[in-house]
PDB file of C-alpha atoms in Angstrom:
ATOM      1  CA  UNK A   1       0.000   0.000   0.000  1.00  0.00           C
ATOM      2  CA  UNK A   2       1.413   3.386  -0.955  1.00  0.00           C
ATOM      3  CA  UNK A   3       1.382   6.377   1.323  1.00  0.00           C
ATOM      4  CA  UNK A   4      -1.031   9.280   0.929  1.00  0.00           C
ATOM      5  CA  UNK A   5       1.899  11.581   0.101  1.00  0.00           C
ATOM      6  CA  UNK A   6       3.044   9.309  -2.735  1.00  0.00           C
ATOM      7  CA  UNK A   7      -0.508   9.083  -4.070  1.00  0.00           C
ATOM      8  CA  UNK A   8      -0.881  12.873  -4.040  1.00  0.00           C
ATOM      9  CA  UNK A   9       2.507  13.461  -5.667  1.00  0.00           C
ATOM     10  CA  UNK A  10       1.957  10.868  -8.394  1.00  0.00           C
ATOM     11  CA  UNK A  11      -1.478  12.334  -9.119  1.00  0.00           C
ATOM     12  CA  UNK A  12       0.023  15.829  -9.480  1.00  0.00           C
ATOM     13  CA  UNK A  13       2.817  14.509 -11.701  1.00  0.00           C
ATOM     14  CA  UNK A  14       0.310  12.759 -13.967  1.00  0.00           C
ATOM     15  CA  UNK A  15      -1.798  15.930 -14.167  1.00  0.00           C
ATOM     16  CA  UNK A  16       1.138  18.160 -15.090  1.00  0.00           C
ATOM     17  CA  UNK A  17       3.596  15.993 -17.011  1.00  0.00           C
ATOM     18  CA  UNK A  18       3.311  13.680 -19.984  1.00  0.00           C
ATOM     19  CA  UNK A  19       4.671  10.828 -17.864  1.00  0.00           C
ATOM     20  CA  UNK A  20       6.194  10.059 -14.480  1.00  0.00           C
ATOM     21  CA  UNK A  21       9.493   9.400 -16.280  1.00  0.00           C
ATOM     22  CA  UNK A  22       9.452  12.921 -17.759  1.00  0.00           C
ATOM     23  CA  UNK A  23       9.166  14.279 -14.228  1.00  0.00           C
ATOM     24  CA  UNK A  24      11.625  12.133 -12.285  1.00  0.00           C
ATOM     25  CA  UNK A  25      14.302  12.051 -14.964  1.00  0.00           C
ATOM     26  CA  UNK A  26      14.199  15.698 -16.067  1.00  0.00           C
ATOM     27  CA  UNK A  27      13.085  17.477 -12.899  1.00  0.00           C
ATOM     28  CA  UNK A  28      14.528  15.299 -10.141  1.00  0.00           C
ATOM     29  CA  UNK A  29      17.384  13.760 -12.115  1.00  0.00           C
ATOM     30  CA  UNK A  30      16.933  10.336 -10.556  1.00  0.00           C
ATOM     31  CA  UNK A  31      16.770   6.812 -11.936  1.00  0.00           C
ATOM     32  CA  UNK A  32      13.574   4.792 -12.443  1.00  0.00           C
ATOM     33  CA  UNK A  33      14.727   2.503  -9.624  1.00  0.00           C
ATOM     34  CA  UNK A  34      15.115   5.399  -7.175  1.00  0.00           C
ATOM     35  CA  UNK A  35      11.660   6.714  -8.130  1.00  0.00           C
ATOM     36  CA  UNK A  36      10.079   3.285  -7.684  1.00  0.00           C
ATOM     37  CA  UNK A  37      11.825   2.728  -4.333  1.00  0.00           C
ATOM     38  CA  UNK A  38      10.608   6.125  -3.127  1.00  0.00           C
ATOM     39  CA  UNK A  39       7.051   5.304  -4.225  1.00  0.00           C
ATOM     40  CA  UNK A  40       7.222   1.977  -2.363  1.00  0.00           C
ATOM     41  CA  UNK A  41       8.546   3.670   0.788  1.00  0.00           C
ATOM     42  CA  UNK A  42      11.850   1.815   0.603  1.00  0.00           C
ATOM     43  CA  UNK A  43      13.982   4.971   0.450  1.00  0.00           C
ATOM     44  CA  UNK A  44      13.689   8.685   0.883  1.00  0.00           C
ATOM     45  CA  UNK A  45      14.624  11.477  -1.468  1.00  0.00           C
ATOM     46  CA  UNK A  46      17.162  14.233  -0.956  1.00  0.00           C
ATOM     47  CA  UNK A  47      15.942  17.501   0.504  1.00  0.00           C
ATOM     48  CA  UNK A  48      16.418  19.236  -2.854  1.00  0.00           C
ATOM     49  CA  UNK A  49      14.251  16.652  -4.607  1.00  0.00           C
ATOM     50  CA  UNK A  50      11.514  17.006  -2.002  1.00  0.00           C
ATOM     51  CA  UNK A  51      11.677  20.770  -2.522  1.00  0.00           C
ATOM     52  CA  UNK A  52      11.164  20.198  -6.261  1.00  0.00           C
ATOM     53  CA  UNK A  53       8.254  17.850  -5.518  1.00  0.00           C
ATOM     54  CA  UNK A  54       6.655  20.536  -3.362  1.00  0.00           C
ATOM     55  CA  UNK A  55       6.627  22.862  -6.399  1.00  0.00           C
ATOM     56  CA  UNK A  56       4.089  20.558  -8.032  1.00  0.00           C
ATOM     57  CA  UNK A  57       1.664  22.364  -5.711  1.00  0.00           C
ATOM     58  CA  UNK A  58       1.126  25.968  -4.709  1.00  0.00           C
ATOM     59  CA  UNK A  59       2.268  26.799  -1.163  1.00  0.00           C
ATOM     60  CA  UNK A  60      -1.345  26.628   0.003  1.00  0.00           C
ATOM     61  CA  UNK A  61      -1.903  23.285  -1.728  1.00  0.00           C
ATOM     62  CA  UNK A  62       1.338  21.903  -0.240  1.00  0.00           C
ATOM     63  CA  UNK A  63      -0.039  22.799   3.201  1.00  0.00           C
ATOM     64  CA  UNK A  64      -3.210  20.852   2.317  1.00  0.00           C
ATOM     65  CA  UNK A  65      -1.078  17.916   1.136  1.00  0.00           C
ATOM     66  CA  UNK A  66       0.631  17.880   4.531  1.00  0.00           C
ATOM     67  CA  UNK A  67      -2.702  18.017   6.363  1.00  0.00           C
ATOM     68  CA  UNK A  68      -4.288  15.231   4.309  1.00  0.00           C
ATOM     69  CA  UNK A  69      -1.176  13.085   4.684  1.00  0.00           C
ATOM     70  CA  UNK A  70      -0.897  13.638   8.435  1.00  0.00           C
ATOM     71  CA  UNK A  71      -4.616  13.092   9.032  1.00  0.00           C
ATOM     72  CA  UNK A  72      -4.619   9.832   7.093  1.00  0.00           C
ATOM     73  CA  UNK A  73      -1.536   8.564   8.927  1.00  0.00           C
ATOM     74  CA  UNK A  74      -2.817   9.558  12.378  1.00  0.00           C
ATOM     75  CA  UNK A  75      -6.323   8.225  11.724  1.00  0.00           C
ATOM     76  CA  UNK A  76      -4.875   5.136  10.019  1.00  0.00           C
ATOM     77  CA  UNK A  77      -7.420   5.426   7.200  1.00  0.00           C
ATOM     78  CA  UNK A  78      -6.712   2.691   4.677  1.00  0.00           C
ATOM     79  CA  UNK A  79      -9.991   3.222   2.813  1.00  0.00           C
ATOM     80  CA  UNK A  80     -10.800   6.025   0.437  1.00  0.00           C
ATOM     81  CA  UNK A  81      -8.470   7.993  -1.717  1.00  0.00           C
ATOM     82  CA  UNK A  82      -6.126  10.700  -0.436  1.00  0.00           C
ATOM     83  CA  UNK A  83      -6.330  12.259  -3.896  1.00  0.00           C
ATOM     84  CA  UNK A  84     -10.143  12.394  -3.769  1.00  0.00           C
ATOM     85  CA  UNK A  85      -9.994  13.944  -0.291  1.00  0.00           C
ATOM     86  CA  UNK A  86      -7.410  16.513  -1.412  1.00  0.00           C
ATOM     87  CA  UNK A  87      -9.419  17.482  -4.511  1.00  0.00           C
ATOM     88  CA  UNK A  88     -12.627  17.694  -2.509  1.00  0.00           C
ATOM     89  CA  UNK A  89     -10.934  20.008   0.002  1.00  0.00           C
ATOM     90  CA  UNK A  90      -9.575  22.218  -2.793  1.00  0.00           C
ATOM     91  CA  UNK A  91     -13.027  22.626  -4.287  1.00  0.00           C
ATOM     92  CA  UNK A  92     -14.665  23.214  -0.877  1.00  0.00           C
ATOM     93  CA  UNK A  93     -12.101  25.913  -0.092  1.00  0.00           C
ATOM     94  CA  UNK A  94     -12.515  27.429  -3.560  1.00  0.00           C
ATOM     95  CA  UNK A  95     -16.281  27.531  -3.034  1.00  0.00           C
ATOM     96  CA  UNK A  96     -15.843  29.304   0.309  1.00  0.00           C
ATOM     97  CA  UNK A  97     -13.414  31.849  -1.125  1.00  0.00           C
ATOM     98  CA  UNK A  98     -15.718  32.581  -4.072  1.00  0.00           C
ATOM     99  CA  UNK A  99     -18.882  32.757  -1.903  1.00  0.00           C
ATOM    100  CA  UNK A 100     -17.242  35.335   0.350  1.00  0.00           C
ATOM    101  CA  UNK A 101     -15.614  37.335  -2.432  1.00  0.00           C
ATOM    102  CA  UNK A 102     -12.154  36.468  -1.124  1.00  0.00           C
ATOM    103  CA  UNK A 103     -10.538  35.228  -4.327  1.00  0.00           C
ATOM    104  CA  UNK A 104      -9.533  36.796  -7.587  1.00  0.00           C
ATOM    105  CA  UNK A 105      -9.731  34.643 -10.716  1.00  0.00           C
ATOM    106  CA  UNK A 106      -6.807  34.238 -13.111  1.00  0.00           C
ATOM    107  CA  UNK A 107      -6.531  31.964 -16.126  1.00  0.00           C
ATOM    108  CA  UNK A 108      -3.109  30.816 -17.304  1.00  0.00           C
ATOM    109  CA  UNK A 109      -2.195  28.897 -20.390  1.00  0.00           C
ATOM    110  CA  UNK A 110      -0.345  25.692 -19.618  1.00  0.00           C
ATOM    111  CA  UNK A 111       3.444  25.868 -19.995  1.00  0.00           C
ATOM    112  CA  UNK A 112       3.320  22.854 -22.318  1.00  0.00           C
ATOM    113  CA  UNK A 113       3.258  25.000 -25.416  1.00  0.00           C
ATOM    114  CA  UNK A 114       6.922  25.881 -24.936  1.00  0.00           C
ATOM    115  CA  UNK A 115       9.312  24.004 -27.280  1.00  0.00           C
ATOM    116  CA  UNK A 116      10.679  20.808 -25.733  1.00  0.00           C
ATOM    117  CA  UNK A 117       8.239  20.913 -22.844  1.00  0.00           C
ATOM    118  CA  UNK A 118       7.407  17.644 -21.120  1.00  0.00           C
ATOM    119  CA  UNK A 119       4.211  19.059 -19.624  1.00  0.00           C
ATOM    120  CA  UNK A 120       0.636  18.179 -20.571  1.00  0.00           C
ATOM    121  CA  UNK A 121      -0.755  20.510 -23.211  1.00  0.00           C
ATOM    122  CA  UNK A 122      -4.525  20.072 -23.259  1.00  0.00           C
ATOM    123  CA  UNK A 123      -5.356  22.123 -20.182  1.00  0.00           C
ATOM    124  CA  UNK A 124      -5.601  25.654 -18.865  1.00  0.00           C
ATOM    125  CA  UNK A 125      -4.951  26.601 -15.268  1.00  0.00           C
ATOM    126  CA  UNK A 126      -7.610  28.332 -13.197  1.00  0.00           C
ATOM    127  CA  UNK A 127      -5.959  30.148 -10.306  1.00  0.00           C
ATOM    128  CA  UNK A 128      -7.955  31.396  -7.339  1.00  0.00           C
ATOM    129  CA  UNK A 129      -5.896  33.885  -5.388  1.00  0.00           C
ATOM    130  CA  UNK A 130      -6.640  35.224  -1.944  1.00  0.00           C
ATOM    131  CA  UNK A 131      -4.564  38.349  -1.453  1.00  0.00           C
ATOM    132  CA  UNK A 132      -3.725  39.646   2.025  1.00  0.00           C
ATOM    133  CA  UNK A 133      -1.860  42.706   0.688  1.00  0.00           C
ATOM    134  CA  UNK A 134       1.394  41.384   2.131  1.00  0.00           C
ATOM    135  CA  UNK A 135       3.952  40.469  -0.507  1.00  0.00           C
ATOM    136  CA  UNK A 136       4.566  36.738  -0.746  1.00  0.00           C
ATOM    137  CA  UNK A 137       1.649  35.702   1.461  1.00  0.00           C
ATOM    138  CA  UNK A 138      -1.099  35.105  -1.089  1.00  0.00           C
ATOM    139  CA  UNK A 139      -2.954  31.814  -0.864  1.00  0.00           C
ATOM    140  CA  UNK A 140      -3.429  30.196  -4.262  1.00  0.00           C
ATOM    141  CA  UNK A 141      -5.401  27.179  -5.423  1.00  0.00           C
ATOM    142  CA  UNK A 142      -4.827  25.958  -8.967  1.00  0.00           C
ATOM    143  CA  UNK A 143      -7.125  23.743 -10.983  1.00  0.00           C
ATOM    144  CA  UNK A 144      -6.111  22.210 -14.302  1.00  0.00           C
ATOM    145  CA  UNK A 145      -9.124  22.162 -16.573  1.00  0.00           C
ATOM    146  CA  UNK A 146      -9.987  21.540 -20.209  1.00  0.00           C
ATOM    147  CA  UNK A 147      -9.782  24.798 -22.185  1.00  0.00           C
ATOM    148  CA  UNK A 148     -13.509  24.716 -22.936  1.00  0.00           C
ATOM    149  CA  UNK A 149     -14.241  25.394 -19.242  1.00  0.00           C
ATOM    150  CA  UNK A 150     -12.411  28.723 -19.524  1.00  0.00           C
ATOM    151  CA  UNK A 151     -14.661  29.677 -22.448  1.00  0.00           C
ATOM    152  CA  UNK A 152     -17.773  28.730 -20.445  1.00  0.00           C
ATOM    153  CA  UNK A 153     -16.775  30.532 -17.236  1.00  0.00           C
ATOM    154  CA  UNK A 154     -14.467  33.373 -18.213  1.00  0.00           C
ATOM    155  CA  UNK A 155     -14.215  35.796 -15.279  1.00  0.00           C
ATOM    156  CA  UNK A 156     -17.877  35.497 -14.300  1.00  0.00           C
ATOM    157  CA  UNK A 157     -17.839  34.747 -10.569  1.00  0.00           C
ATOM    158  CA  UNK A 158     -21.424  33.441 -10.566  1.00  0.00           C
ATOM    159  CA  UNK A 159     -20.700  30.953 -13.377  1.00  0.00           C
ATOM    160  CA  UNK A 160     -17.539  29.882 -11.559  1.00  0.00           C
ATOM    161  CA  UNK A 161     -19.445  29.342  -8.317  1.00  0.00           C
ATOM    162  CA  UNK A 162     -22.072  27.230 -10.091  1.00  0.00           C
ATOM    163  CA  UNK A 163     -19.329  25.176 -11.728  1.00  0.00           C
ATOM    164  CA  UNK A 164     -17.416  24.692  -8.443  1.00  0.00           C
ATOM    165  CA  UNK A 165     -20.648  23.686  -6.660  1.00  0.00           C
ATOM    166  CA  UNK A 166     -21.227  21.019  -9.303  1.00  0.00           C
ATOM    167  CA  UNK A 167     -17.668  19.739  -8.873  1.00  0.00           C
ATOM    168  CA  UNK A 168     -17.935  19.438  -5.082  1.00  0.00           C
ATOM    169  CA  UNK A 169     -21.035  17.292  -5.511  1.00  0.00           C
ATOM    170  CA  UNK A 170     -19.190  15.043  -7.966  1.00  0.00           C
ATOM    171  CA  UNK A 171     -15.996  14.880  -5.899  1.00  0.00           C
ATOM    172  CA  UNK A 172     -17.549  14.278  -2.477  1.00  0.00           C
ATOM    173  CA  UNK A 173     -15.472  11.521  -0.854  1.00  0.00           C
ATOM    174  CA  UNK A 174     -16.992   8.369   0.607  1.00  0.00           C
ATOM    175  CA  UNK A 175     -18.831   8.716   3.899  1.00  0.00           C
ATOM    176  CA  UNK A 176     -16.499   8.799   6.851  1.00  0.00           C
TER     177      UNK A 176
END
């Protein structure tokens, strides 16, 4: 059984990169064996590699990763998916931020269109940013979505809230 952290990292890698190999070989610079041993919990990774792994997430999302991981380890929850829980939390938080007018919406084109990129190309990134007017302390949640969603939502907060509400219903994890 893999750890919640591994599940969350592998999910993020698959969402952002064309393959796990593209990530671990080009970003971490490690062998397939080292990657597999890390995923199986047989060895750790260097601090620098863990720092690179943390950049798969925004700072706010990395905090959520730590909370989901710690909660699952403390509660010894073998059932249910850490990835489903993480995604559900992201959408619940996004819904709260939008409902209270706390987030600004930004759309970013995926970096995959750059020559030689090993990133996935069929998505856009919706960024919800809560700004505290203190440099470097924004909280950001990113969602990778098909480009058609951007056309449907644009910067219309009401349309975004309706869409997020629909996603939280779909993503609701199993009963606890």
